[in-house]
mmCIF file of C-alpha atoms and ligand atoms in Angstrom:
data_model
loop_
_atom_site.group_PDB
_atom_site.id
_atom_site.type_symbol
_atom_site.label_atom_id
_atom_site.label_comp_id
_atom_site.label_asym_id
_atom_site.label_seq_id
_atom_site.Cartn_x
_atom_site.Cartn_y
_atom_site.Cartn_z
ATOM 1 C CA MET A 1042 26.142 22.628 -66.472
ATOM 2 C CA ASN A 1043 22.657 21.834 -68.007
ATOM 3 C CA LYS A 1044 19.369 21.680 -66.300
ATOM 4 C CA GLU A 1045 19.731 17.620 -67.207
ATOM 5 C CA GLN A 1046 22.723 17.152 -64.811
ATOM 6 C CA LEU A 1047 21.503 19.700 -62.381
ATOM 7 C CA LEU A 1048 18.044 17.559 -61.892
ATOM 8 C CA THR A 1049 20.031 14.202 -61.844
ATOM 9 C CA GLN A 1050 22.394 15.526 -58.755
ATOM 10 C CA LEU A 1051 19.622 16.536 -56.685
ATOM 11 C CA SER A 1052 17.602 13.579 -57.031
ATOM 12 C CA GLN A 1053 20.817 11.618 -56.192
ATOM 13 C CA VAL A 1054 21.040 13.197 -52.524
ATOM 14 C CA GLN A 1055 20.527 10.798 -49.416
ATOM 15 C CA THR A 1056 19.515 13.552 -46.954
ATOM 16 C CA LYS A 1057 17.535 16.400 -46.188
ATOM 17 C CA GLU A 1058 20.763 18.238 -45.416
ATOM 18 C CA GLN A 1059 22.155 17.302 -48.384
ATOM 19 C CA LEU A 1060 19.468 18.538 -50.512
ATOM 20 C CA GLU A 1061 19.092 21.855 -48.990
ATOM 21 C CA ALA A 1062 22.695 22.407 -49.597
ATOM 22 C CA ARG A 1063 22.547 21.297 -53.103
ATOM 23 C CA TYR A 1064 19.687 23.827 -53.451
ATOM 24 C CA GLN A 1065 21.332 26.535 -52.031
ATOM 25 C CA SER A 1066 24.036 25.722 -54.161
ATOM 26 C CA TYR A 1067 21.478 26.510 -57.204
ATOM 27 C CA LEU A 1068 19.432 29.284 -55.570
ATOM 28 C CA GLY A 1069 20.358 30.468 -52.335
ATOM 29 C CA LYS A 1070 21.436 33.792 -51.967
ATOM 30 C CA LYS A 1071 25.050 32.915 -54.099
ATOM 31 C CA GLY A 1072 23.683 30.402 -55.956
ATOM 32 C CA SER A 1073 24.915 29.824 -59.179
ATOM 33 C CA ILE A 1074 21.483 30.059 -60.967
ATOM 34 C CA THR A 1075 21.126 33.121 -58.928
ATOM 35 C CA THR A 1076 24.378 34.935 -59.399
ATOM 36 C CA GLU A 1077 23.695 34.143 -63.515
ATOM 37 C CA PHE A 1078 20.314 36.134 -62.645
ATOM 38 C CA LYS A 1079 22.331 39.044 -61.384
ATOM 39 C CA THR A 1080 24.693 39.321 -64.579
ATOM 40 C CA MET A 1081 21.709 39.274 -66.951
ATOM 41 C CA GLY A 1082 21.936 43.561 -66.398
ATOM 42 C CA SER A 1083 24.541 43.623 -68.828
ATOM 43 C CA LEU A 1084 22.839 41.886 -71.656
ATOM 44 C CA ASP A 1085 20.965 43.474 -75.033
ATOM 45 C CA PRO A 1086 17.010 42.940 -74.717
ATOM 46 C CA LYS A 1087 17.296 40.131 -76.899
ATOM 47 C CA ALA A 1088 20.142 38.332 -75.071
ATOM 48 C CA LYS A 1089 18.535 39.131 -71.801
ATOM 49 C CA LYS A 1090 14.659 37.888 -73.021
ATOM 50 C CA GLU A 1091 16.257 34.538 -73.747
ATOM 51 C CA LYS A 1092 18.373 33.973 -71.165
ATOM 52 C CA GLY A 1093 16.011 35.020 -68.618
ATOM 53 C CA GLN A 1094 13.610 32.577 -69.838
ATOM 54 C CA LEU A 1095 16.120 30.011 -69.717
ATOM 55 C CA LEU A 1096 17.116 30.502 -66.231
ATOM 56 C CA SER A 1097 13.426 30.670 -64.967
ATOM 57 C CA ASP A 1098 12.481 27.734 -66.957
ATOM 58 C CA LEU A 1099 15.364 26.048 -64.676
ATOM 59 C CA LYS A 1100 14.685 27.769 -61.676
ATOM 60 C CA ASN A 1101 10.923 26.430 -62.031
ATOM 61 C CA SER A 1102 12.250 22.769 -62.772
ATOM 62 C CA LEU A 1103 14.585 22.577 -59.956
ATOM 63 C CA GLU A 1104 11.861 23.608 -57.360
ATOM 64 C CA ALA A 1105 9.465 21.412 -58.362
ATOM 65 C CA ALA A 1106 12.483 18.761 -58.245
ATOM 66 C CA TYR A 1107 13.681 19.982 -54.878
ATOM 67 C CA ALA A 1108 9.930 19.770 -53.815
ATOM 68 C CA ASP A 1109 9.300 15.979 -55.291
ATOM 69 C CA LYS A 1110 12.641 15.067 -53.380
ATOM 70 C CA GLU A 1111 11.852 16.763 -49.904
ATOM 71 C CA GLN A 1112 8.092 14.768 -49.790
ATOM 72 C CA SER A 1113 10.081 11.437 -50.829
ATOM 73 C CA LEU A 1114 12.902 12.070 -48.397
ATOM 74 C CA SER A 1115 10.369 12.713 -45.629
ATOM 75 C CA MET A 1116 8.447 9.558 -46.557
ATOM 76 C CA THR A 1117 11.192 7.433 -46.368
ATOM 77 C CA GLU A 1118 12.085 8.781 -42.588
ATOM 78 C CA ILE A 1119 8.467 8.279 -41.541
ATOM 79 C CA ASN A 1120 8.582 4.438 -43.259
ATOM 80 C CA GLN A 1121 11.868 3.893 -41.252
ATOM 81 C CA LEU A 1122 10.868 5.556 -37.870
ATOM 82 C CA LEU A 1123 7.412 3.227 -38.442
ATOM 83 C CA GLU A 1124 9.647 0.228 -38.722
ATOM 84 C CA LYS A 1125 11.801 1.007 -36.007
ATOM 85 C CA GLU A 1126 8.858 1.621 -33.925
ATOM 86 C CA LEU A 1127 6.423 -0.937 -34.650
ATOM 87 C CA VAL A 1128 4.259 -2.557 -31.695
ATOM 88 C CA ASP A 1129 2.849 -6.073 -32.559
ATOM 89 C CA ILE A 1130 -0.185 -5.497 -30.193
ATOM 90 C CA SER A 1131 -0.967 -9.509 -30.835
ATOM 91 C CA LEU A 1132 1.991 -10.108 -29.132
ATOM 92 C CA PRO A 1133 1.018 -11.285 -25.684
ATOM 93 C CA ALA A 1134 2.289 -8.373 -22.488
ATOM 94 C CA THR A 1135 4.742 -8.846 -20.649
ATOM 95 C CA PRO A 1136 3.445 -9.813 -17.440
ATOM 96 C CA ALA A 1137 3.410 -7.343 -14.446
ATOM 97 C CA GLU A 1138 5.148 -8.255 -11.015
ATOM 98 C CA LYS A 1139 2.066 -8.843 -9.014
ATOM 99 C CA GLY A 1140 2.953 -8.057 -5.051
ATOM 100 C CA HIS A 1141 0.048 -9.478 -1.951
ATOM 101 C CA TYR A 1142 -1.247 -8.317 1.238
ATOM 102 C CA SER A 1143 0.729 -9.192 4.045
ATOM 103 C CA LEU A 1144 -0.203 -11.944 6.189
ATOM 104 C CA LEU A 1145 -1.310 -10.165 8.769
ATOM 105 C CA VAL A 1146 -3.301 -7.659 6.615
ATOM 106 C CA GLN A 1147 -4.452 -10.789 5.275
ATOM 107 C CA THR A 1148 -5.574 -12.444 8.816
ATOM 108 C CA ARG A 1149 -6.677 -9.132 9.886
ATOM 109 C CA ARG A 1150 -9.047 -8.263 7.101
ATOM 110 C CA GLU A 1151 -10.454 -12.160 7.426
ATOM 111 C CA MET A 1152 -10.968 -11.606 11.284
ATOM 112 C CA GLU A 1153 -12.909 -8.330 10.310
ATOM 113 C CA GLU A 1154 -15.044 -10.555 7.793
ATOM 114 C CA ILE A 1155 -16.019 -13.347 10.251
ATOM 115 C CA ALA A 1156 -16.525 -11.114 13.309
ATOM 116 C CA GLN A 1157 -19.107 -8.990 10.359
ATOM 117 C CA SER A 1158 -20.632 -12.230 9.749
ATOM 118 C CA MET A 1159 -21.009 -12.516 13.416
ATOM 119 C CA GLY A 1160 -22.829 -9.946 13.891
ATOM 120 C CA PHE A 1161 -19.979 -6.997 14.992
ATOM 121 C CA ILE A 1162 -19.421 -3.806 13.249
ATOM 122 C CA VAL A 1163 -16.064 -2.771 12.072
ATOM 123 C CA ALA A 1164 -14.267 0.459 13.608
ATOM 124 C CA THR A 1165 -11.412 1.714 13.789
ATOM 125 C CA GLY A 1166 -9.539 4.069 16.201
ATOM 126 C CA SER A 1167 -6.456 6.435 16.174
ATOM 127 C CA ASP A 1168 -2.618 5.176 16.563
ATOM 128 C CA VAL A 1169 -1.758 8.342 18.276
ATOM 129 C CA VAL A 1170 -3.511 9.022 21.011
ATOM 130 C CA THR A 1171 -3.522 10.797 24.481
ATOM 131 C CA LYS A 1172 -2.791 9.591 27.829
ATOM 132 C CA TYR A 1173 -6.271 9.297 29.117
ATOM 133 C CA GLU A 1174 -7.300 7.877 25.998
ATOM 134 C CA ASN A 1175 -4.731 5.157 26.117
ATOM 135 C CA PHE A 1176 -5.419 4.357 29.765
ATOM 136 C CA GLU A 1177 -7.866 6.571 31.708
ATOM 137 C CA THR A 1178 -10.713 6.012 29.913
ATOM 138 C CA VAL A 1179 -10.442 1.888 30.443
ATOM 139 C CA ASN A 1180 -9.217 2.540 33.591
ATOM 140 C CA ILE A 1181 -5.934 2.542 33.882
ATOM 141 C CA PRO A 1182 -4.578 4.877 36.926
ATOM 142 C CA ILE A 1183 -2.236 7.561 35.181
ATOM 143 C CA THR A 1184 0.132 5.994 38.267
ATOM 144 C CA HIS A 1185 0.342 2.280 36.715
ATOM 145 C CA PRO A 1186 3.336 0.944 35.728
ATOM 146 C CA ALA A 1187 2.343 0.604 32.227
ATOM 147 C CA THR A 1188 2.247 4.399 31.729
ATOM 148 C CA GLU A 1189 5.796 4.469 32.637
ATOM 149 C CA MET A 1190 8.673 4.515 29.633
ATOM 150 C CA HIS A 1191 9.804 0.966 29.764
ATOM 151 C CA ASP A 1192 6.665 -0.116 27.898
ATOM 152 C CA THR A 1193 5.149 2.801 26.192
ATOM 153 C CA ILE A 1194 6.211 4.583 23.142
ATOM 154 C CA TYR A 1195 5.874 8.412 23.541
ATOM 155 C CA VAL A 1196 5.312 11.502 21.004
ATOM 156 C CA ASN A 1197 7.277 14.972 20.990
ATOM 157 C CA LYS A 1198 4.241 16.382 20.840
ATOM 158 C CA GLN A 1199 1.972 17.470 23.715
ATOM 159 C CA ASP A 1200 -2.408 17.633 23.851
ATOM 160 C CA GLN A 1201 -4.633 19.698 25.724
ATOM 161 C CA ARG A 1202 -3.402 18.953 29.528
ATOM 162 C CA GLY A 1203 -0.099 19.382 28.564
ATOM 163 C CA GLU A 1204 1.032 15.234 28.636
ATOM 164 C CA ASN A 1205 3.093 13.814 26.067
ATOM 165 C CA TYR A 1206 0.669 11.841 23.006
ATOM 166 C CA VAL A 1207 1.372 8.211 23.048
ATOM 167 C CA LEU A 1208 1.217 5.408 20.430
ATOM 168 C CA ARG A 1209 -1.427 3.404 21.245
ATOM 169 C CA THR A 1210 -0.395 0.265 23.779
ATOM 170 C CA HIS A 1211 -3.352 -1.552 22.677
ATOM 171 C CA THR A 1212 -6.976 -1.510 20.894
ATOM 172 C CA SER A 1213 -8.662 -0.581 24.356
ATOM 173 C CA SER A 1214 -7.885 2.798 23.750
ATOM 174 C CA ALA A 1215 -10.665 3.034 21.381
ATOM 175 C CA GLN A 1216 -13.345 1.119 23.344
ATOM 176 C CA ASN A 1217 -14.659 5.203 25.171
ATOM 177 C CA TYR A 1218 -14.524 6.336 21.573
ATOM 178 C CA VAL A 1219 -16.683 3.790 19.932
ATOM 179 C CA ILE A 1220 -19.032 3.448 22.944
ATOM 180 C CA LYS A 1221 -19.369 7.068 22.772
ATOM 181 C CA LYS A 1222 -20.310 7.245 19.025
ATOM 182 C CA TYR A 1223 -22.350 4.138 18.694
ATOM 183 C CA GLY A 1224 -23.970 4.070 22.080
ATOM 184 C CA LEU A 1225 -25.497 1.180 23.418
ATOM 185 C CA PRO A 1226 -26.272 -1.703 22.915
ATOM 186 C CA ILE A 1227 -22.791 -2.542 20.841
ATOM 187 C CA LYS A 1228 -21.220 -4.915 19.102
ATOM 188 C CA ALA A 1229 -17.946 -3.931 17.822
ATOM 189 C CA VAL A 1230 -14.234 -5.179 16.410
ATOM 190 C CA LEU A 1231 -11.404 -2.508 16.312
ATOM 191 C CA PRO A 1232 -8.481 -3.774 14.598
ATOM 192 C CA GLY A 1233 -5.358 -1.633 14.500
ATOM 193 C CA ARG A 1234 -1.892 -1.197 15.096
ATOM 194 C CA CYS A 1235 -0.024 -0.969 18.802
ATOM 195 C CA TYR A 1236 3.421 -0.277 19.798
ATOM 196 C CA ARG A 1237 4.949 -1.190 22.788
ATOM 197 C CA PHE A 1238 8.525 -0.368 23.728
ATOM 198 C CA ASP A 1239 8.652 -4.341 24.720
ATOM 199 C CA GLU A 1240 11.612 -6.879 24.060
ATOM 200 C CA MET A 1241 11.655 -8.116 20.868
ATOM 201 C CA ASP A 1242 11.295 -12.171 20.637
ATOM 202 C CA ALA A 1243 9.586 -15.104 18.836
ATOM 203 C CA THR A 1244 6.209 -13.825 20.404
ATOM 204 C CA HIS A 1245 7.026 -9.918 20.958
ATOM 205 C CA ASP A 1246 6.729 -7.035 18.208
ATOM 206 C CA THR A 1247 7.282 -3.720 19.122
ATOM 207 C CA MET A 1248 4.601 -2.793 16.356
ATOM 208 C CA PHE A 1249 1.720 -5.506 16.240
ATOM 209 C CA TYR A 1250 -2.055 -5.791 15.545
ATOM 210 C CA GLN A 1251 -4.809 -6.199 17.687
ATOM 211 C CA LEU A 1252 -8.207 -7.085 17.168
ATOM 212 C CA GLU A 1253 -10.595 -5.452 20.207
ATOM 213 C CA GLY A 1254 -13.861 -6.702 20.605
ATOM 214 C CA ILE A 1255 -16.754 -5.164 22.666
ATOM 215 C CA TYR A 1256 -19.844 -6.715 22.830
ATOM 216 C CA ILE A 1257 -22.372 -4.743 25.658
ATOM 217 C CA ASP A 1258 -26.364 -5.648 25.992
ATOM 218 C CA LYS A 1259 -28.866 -6.967 28.150
ATOM 219 C CA ASN A 1260 -27.645 -10.111 30.112
ATOM 220 C CA VAL A 1261 -24.508 -10.879 28.441
ATOM 221 C CA SER A 1262 -22.330 -13.223 30.180
ATOM 222 C CA ILE A 1263 -18.702 -15.161 29.964
ATOM 223 C CA ALA A 1264 -20.857 -18.012 29.033
ATOM 224 C CA ASN A 1265 -21.601 -15.702 25.973
ATOM 225 C CA PHE A 1266 -17.737 -14.891 25.596
ATOM 226 C CA LYS A 1267 -16.503 -17.902 25.313
ATOM 227 C CA ASN A 1268 -18.476 -19.409 22.823
ATOM 228 C CA VAL A 1269 -18.160 -16.120 20.642
ATOM 229 C CA ILE A 1270 -14.520 -16.471 21.218
ATOM 230 C CA THR A 1271 -14.479 -20.559 20.538
ATOM 231 C CA THR A 1272 -16.454 -19.652 17.407
ATOM 232 C CA PHE A 1273 -14.730 -17.187 15.993
ATOM 233 C CA LEU A 1274 -10.902 -18.583 16.466
ATOM 234 C CA SER A 1275 -12.131 -21.588 15.003
ATOM 235 C CA ALA A 1276 -13.682 -19.556 11.692
ATOM 236 C CA VAL A 1277 -9.949 -18.005 11.463
ATOM 237 C CA LEU A 1278 -8.155 -20.831 11.993
ATOM 238 C CA LYS A 1279 -10.675 -22.898 9.970
ATOM 239 C CA LYS A 1280 -10.729 -25.801 12.138
ATOM 240 C CA GLU A 1281 -11.737 -26.785 15.564
ATOM 241 C CA VAL A 1282 -9.578 -24.810 18.337
ATOM 242 C CA GLU A 1283 -8.805 -25.743 21.520
ATOM 243 C CA VAL A 1284 -8.621 -22.927 23.791
ATOM 244 C CA ARG A 1285 -8.449 -22.363 27.614
ATOM 245 C CA MET A 1286 -9.343 -19.612 30.033
ATOM 246 C CA ARG A 1287 -7.495 -18.394 32.567
ATOM 247 C CA PRO A 1288 -7.767 -15.594 35.080
ATOM 248 C CA ALA A 1289 -5.789 -12.721 34.466
ATOM 249 C CA PHE A 1290 -6.240 -9.261 35.869
ATOM 250 C CA PHE A 1291 -6.312 -6.106 33.520
ATOM 251 C CA PRO A 1292 -7.975 -2.717 35.271
ATOM 252 C CA PHE A 1293 -10.806 -2.381 32.404
ATOM 253 C CA VAL A 1294 -12.537 -6.138 33.158
ATOM 254 C CA GLU A 1295 -13.691 -8.034 35.994
ATOM 255 C CA PRO A 1296 -13.116 -10.593 36.421
ATOM 256 C CA GLY A 1297 -10.450 -10.921 33.896
ATOM 257 C CA PHE A 1298 -8.764 -13.786 31.755
ATOM 258 C CA GLU A 1299 -6.127 -14.501 29.234
ATOM 259 C CA ILE A 1300 -7.220 -17.320 26.670
ATOM 260 C CA ASP A 1301 -4.378 -19.837 25.255
ATOM 261 C CA ALA A 1302 -4.952 -21.543 22.077
ATOM 262 C CA ARG A 1303 -3.598 -24.788 21.428
ATOM 263 C CA TYR A 1304 -0.490 -24.119 18.922
ATOM 264 C CA GLU A 1305 0.273 -27.215 16.612
ATOM 265 C CA TYR A 1306 3.089 -27.145 14.158
ATOM 266 C CA LEU A 1307 2.478 -29.469 11.225
ATOM 267 C CA ASP A 1308 5.927 -30.807 9.266
ATOM 268 C CA GLN A 1309 5.351 -29.221 6.110
ATOM 269 C CA LYS A 1310 6.198 -32.475 3.976
ATOM 270 C CA THR A 1311 4.943 -35.130 5.777
ATOM 271 C CA GLY A 1312 2.272 -32.920 7.432
ATOM 272 C CA GLU A 1313 2.936 -34.567 10.735
ATOM 273 C CA LYS A 1314 2.870 -32.436 14.352
ATOM 274 C CA THR A 1315 6.043 -31.818 15.542
ATOM 275 C CA MET A 1316 5.233 -29.307 18.130
ATOM 276 C CA SER A 1317 2.170 -28.709 20.092
ATOM 277 C CA LYS A 1318 2.077 -25.874 22.688
ATOM 278 C CA TRP A 1319 -0.583 -23.465 24.266
ATOM 279 C CA LEU A 1320 -0.227 -20.136 23.287
ATOM 280 C CA GLU A 1321 -1.799 -16.750 24.811
ATOM 281 C CA ILE A 1322 -3.247 -15.282 22.053
ATOM 282 C CA LEU A 1323 -5.703 -12.276 23.894
ATOM 283 C CA GLY A 1324 -6.669 -10.835 27.173
ATOM 284 C CA ALA A 1325 -10.419 -10.392 28.114
ATOM 285 C CA GLY A 1326 -12.943 -10.149 30.680
ATOM 286 C CA MET A 1327 -16.562 -8.492 31.469
ATOM 287 C CA ILE A 1328 -16.051 -4.943 31.361
ATOM 288 C CA HIS A 1329 -15.555 -2.690 34.229
ATOM 289 C CA PRO A 1330 -17.943 -0.475 35.224
ATOM 290 C CA ASN A 1331 -15.469 2.386 35.460
ATOM 291 C CA VAL A 1332 -15.138 2.040 31.851
ATOM 292 C CA LEU A 1333 -18.795 2.128 30.976
ATOM 293 C CA LYS A 1334 -19.074 5.406 33.747
ATOM 294 C CA GLU A 1335 -15.929 7.228 31.537
ATOM 295 C CA ALA A 1336 -18.036 6.805 28.384
ATOM 296 C CA GLY A 1337 -21.344 8.049 29.874
ATOM 297 C CA VAL A 1338 -23.199 5.134 29.476
ATOM 298 C CA GLU A 1339 -22.693 3.565 33.046
ATOM 299 C CA SER A 1340 -26.002 1.598 34.267
ATOM 300 C CA LYS A 1341 -28.016 1.801 30.810
ATOM 301 C CA GLU A 1342 -30.569 -0.553 31.854
ATOM 302 C CA GLY A 1343 -28.524 -3.206 33.539
ATOM 303 C CA ARG A 1344 -26.661 -3.528 30.297
ATOM 304 C CA THR A 1345 -23.246 -5.666 30.997
ATOM 305 C CA GLY A 1346 -20.932 -7.005 28.159
ATOM 306 C CA PHE A 1347 -17.290 -8.472 27.839
ATOM 307 C CA ALA A 1348 -14.173 -7.118 25.673
ATOM 308 C CA PHE A 1349 -11.278 -9.122 24.456
ATOM 309 C CA GLY A 1350 -7.793 -7.993 22.526
ATOM 310 C CA ILE A 1351 -6.808 -10.503 20.001
ATOM 311 C CA GLY A 1352 -2.714 -10.281 19.207
ATOM 312 C CA ILE A 1353 -3.594 -10.965 15.347
ATOM 313 C CA ASN A 1354 0.244 -11.392 14.716
ATOM 314 C CA ARG A 1355 0.062 -14.470 16.795
ATOM 315 C CA VAL A 1356 -2.984 -15.597 15.442
ATOM 316 C CA ALA A 1357 -1.456 -14.888 11.695
ATOM 317 C CA ALA A 1358 1.666 -17.220 13.346
ATOM 318 C CA MET A 1359 -0.890 -20.176 14.234
ATOM 319 C CA LYS A 1360 -2.780 -20.037 10.814
ATOM 320 C CA PHE A 1361 0.083 -20.023 8.778
ATOM 321 C CA GLY A 1362 2.641 -21.864 10.927
ATOM 322 C CA ILE A 1363 5.117 -19.476 11.200
ATOM 323 C CA LYS A 1364 7.408 -19.832 14.334
ATOM 324 C CA ASP A 1365 8.796 -16.441 14.941
ATOM 325 C CA ILE A 1366 6.533 -13.184 14.429
ATOM 326 C CA ARG A 1367 9.314 -10.925 13.478
ATOM 327 C CA TYR A 1368 9.321 -12.442 9.772
ATOM 328 C CA PHE A 1369 5.958 -10.514 9.515
ATOM 329 C CA THR A 1370 7.472 -7.407 9.735
ATOM 330 C CA ASN A 1371 11.230 -7.788 9.097
ATOM 331 C CA GLY A 1372 10.798 -7.527 4.875
ATOM 332 C CA ASP A 1373 12.817 -10.563 3.836
ATOM 333 C CA LEU A 1374 11.754 -11.051 0.524
ATOM 334 C CA ARG A 1375 12.326 -14.869 0.977
ATOM 335 C CA PHE A 1376 9.849 -15.078 3.351
ATOM 336 C CA ILE A 1377 7.131 -12.882 1.777
ATOM 337 C CA LYS A 1378 7.540 -14.404 -1.799
ATOM 338 C CA SER A 1379 6.922 -18.082 -0.424
ATOM 339 C CA PHE A 1380 3.810 -16.744 0.296
ATOM 340 C CA ALA A 1381 2.765 -15.246 -2.884
HETATM 341 C C1 FA5 B 445 -3.760 -5.865 26.270
HETATM 342 O O1 FA5 B 445 -3.485 -5.429 25.660
HETATM 343 C C2 FA5 B 445 -5.817 -5.967 26.672
HETATM 344 N N1 FA5 B 445 -6.030 -4.655 26.132
HETATM 345 C C3 FA5 B 445 -6.483 -6.700 26.113
HETATM 346 C C4 FA5 B 445 -7.932 -6.707 26.563
HETATM 347 C C5 FA5 B 445 -8.983 -6.369 26.010
HETATM 348 C C6 FA5 B 445 -8.112 -7.260 27.986
HETATM 349 C C7 FA5 B 445 -10.268 -6.014 26.538
HETATM 350 C C8 FA5 B 445 -9.462 -7.431 28.377
HETATM 351 C C9 FA5 B 445 -10.333 -6.557 27.570
HETATM 352 P P1 FA5 B 445 -2.421 -7.899 26.636
HETATM 353 O O2 FA5 B 445 -1.365 -7.300 26.979
HETATM 354 O O3 FA5 B 445 -2.328 -9.073 27.392
HETATM 355 O O4 FA5 B 445 -3.210 -7.085 26.719
HETATM 356 O O5 FA5 B 445 -1.968 -8.188 24.884
HETATM 357 C C10 FA5 B 445 -3.536 -9.111 24.065
HETATM 358 C C11 FA5 B 445 -2.910 -9.688 23.381
HETATM 359 O O6 FA5 B 445 -1.839 -8.888 22.292
HETATM 360 C C12 FA5 B 445 -1.825 -10.389 23.766
HETATM 361 O O7 FA5 B 445 -2.500 -11.786 24.067
HETATM 362 C C13 FA5 B 445 -0.800 -11.198 22.517
HETATM 363 O O8 FA5 B 445 -1.477 -11.418 21.607
HETATM 364 C C14 FA5 B 445 -0.972 -9.753 21.828
HETATM 365 N N2 FA5 B 445 0.823 -9.295 22.042
HETATM 366 C C15 FA5 B 445 0.564 -7.985 23.362
HETATM 367 N N3 FA5 B 445 2.151 -7.477 23.317
HETATM 368 C C16 FA5 B 445 2.651 -8.171 21.734
HETATM 369 C C17 FA5 B 445 3.514 -7.760 21.502
HETATM 370 N N4 FA5 B 445 4.662 -7.128 21.527
HETATM 371 N N5 FA5 B 445 4.071 -8.689 19.982
HETATM 372 C C18 FA5 B 445 3.019 -9.560 19.597
HETATM 373 N N6 FA5 B 445 2.165 -9.343 19.947
HETATM 374 C C19 FA5 B 445 1.604 -9.162 21.513
#
C-alpha cells in the first residue's frame, strides 16, 4: 500500500475511535508498518537502509497526519457541544414562582409595626413553657379548670418541678418574663403562637396567634386602654372600628373585659354589606397585683397598667373578609393563591 493511500484512509475516519483503530493497524504493536520494520533484519545493508528510510518517512508522515486528524476531530467535538449547549443570555429568564407570607404572618407583622409606631417594643416568649409560666405567673392557681387536659396540650417532657411542659395556651405566659427582663415602666407587645385543645370551628383553631400587650407606668388607666385599643384596631383594620367592652373574668386582671369589634362582610362584587355582627377578638384588663408581685415589681412607685391579648386569626379574618379562620391553616392552595 502506498503512502498516499494510507494517508487518505487516515483522513477519512469520522471518530476518534476509528482514528485510533486505523493508527494501531499501521503502527500498533502488530501493525503492518511495525511488522515490516521487524522483517528488515534479513535484508542486506543497502536494501535495509533504503527500506529503513522509506518506512521511517512513512511512519513520520502517518504520525503527523494522526496528530492533525486528532486535533480536527477534537475541534469538531467541541463545536458540536457548544452548539448543543448554547445559552442565549439575552433571552428573558423563566420567571420563578413567587410565594408570599401567610395572611396570619402578614397580619402579625403589620400589627407589630403599628404597635411600634405607638411606642410599644416587640418581644417574644417561648411556645413551650412550664405550667408555672403558663398559669402561676399570671395568677391562675394550679387547681384552675384551665389547667386541665381538656384545653391544655401537654408535652411529654418534665421540668425541674417534675411537671410536664405545656404548649402555651396564651401569650400572657410571657408577661412575667418580659417584665423581669425590661423592668418598669414597660410598654410591650408579645406576639406568638398559642395552642389549645379546643374544638375547631369557624372561630376556633387548635393553633392560633395572639398578640399580648402590656403597658405599665404611672397613672395608666382604663380610659388609656380604651383609647389605645380603639386606635390600634382602627389602624390594623384601616377603618374606624366600632368596639364594645364587656366585663369578663381573667385571674390576671382586675377588672377584666372582653372586647368585641363589629365585623362586616362586604359582597366582593357589589361592595354591599351582607352581614354584620360582633366578634370577640380580645381579652384585657388592669393587671392584677399578684402578677406584678410574681414578677418582683409589686407596688413600685405606684405603677399600674393594663394588659390585653388579641386573637390575630380573628383580626385577620376581619381584615380579609374570611368567614372561617380554619382557611388560614388548612393549606388549601386555592385559598392561599387567591391572596398572592
Ligand atoms: C386569653 O387568652 C387571655 N390571656 C387574654 C388576656 C390577656 C386577658 C391579658 C386579659 C389580659 P381568651 O381565652 O379569651 O383570653 O383569648 C383571647 C383571644 O384569643 C380571643 O378573644 C380570641 O380572639 C383568641 N382565641 C382564643 N382561643 C382561640 C382559638 N381556639 N382559636 C382562635 N383564636 C382564639
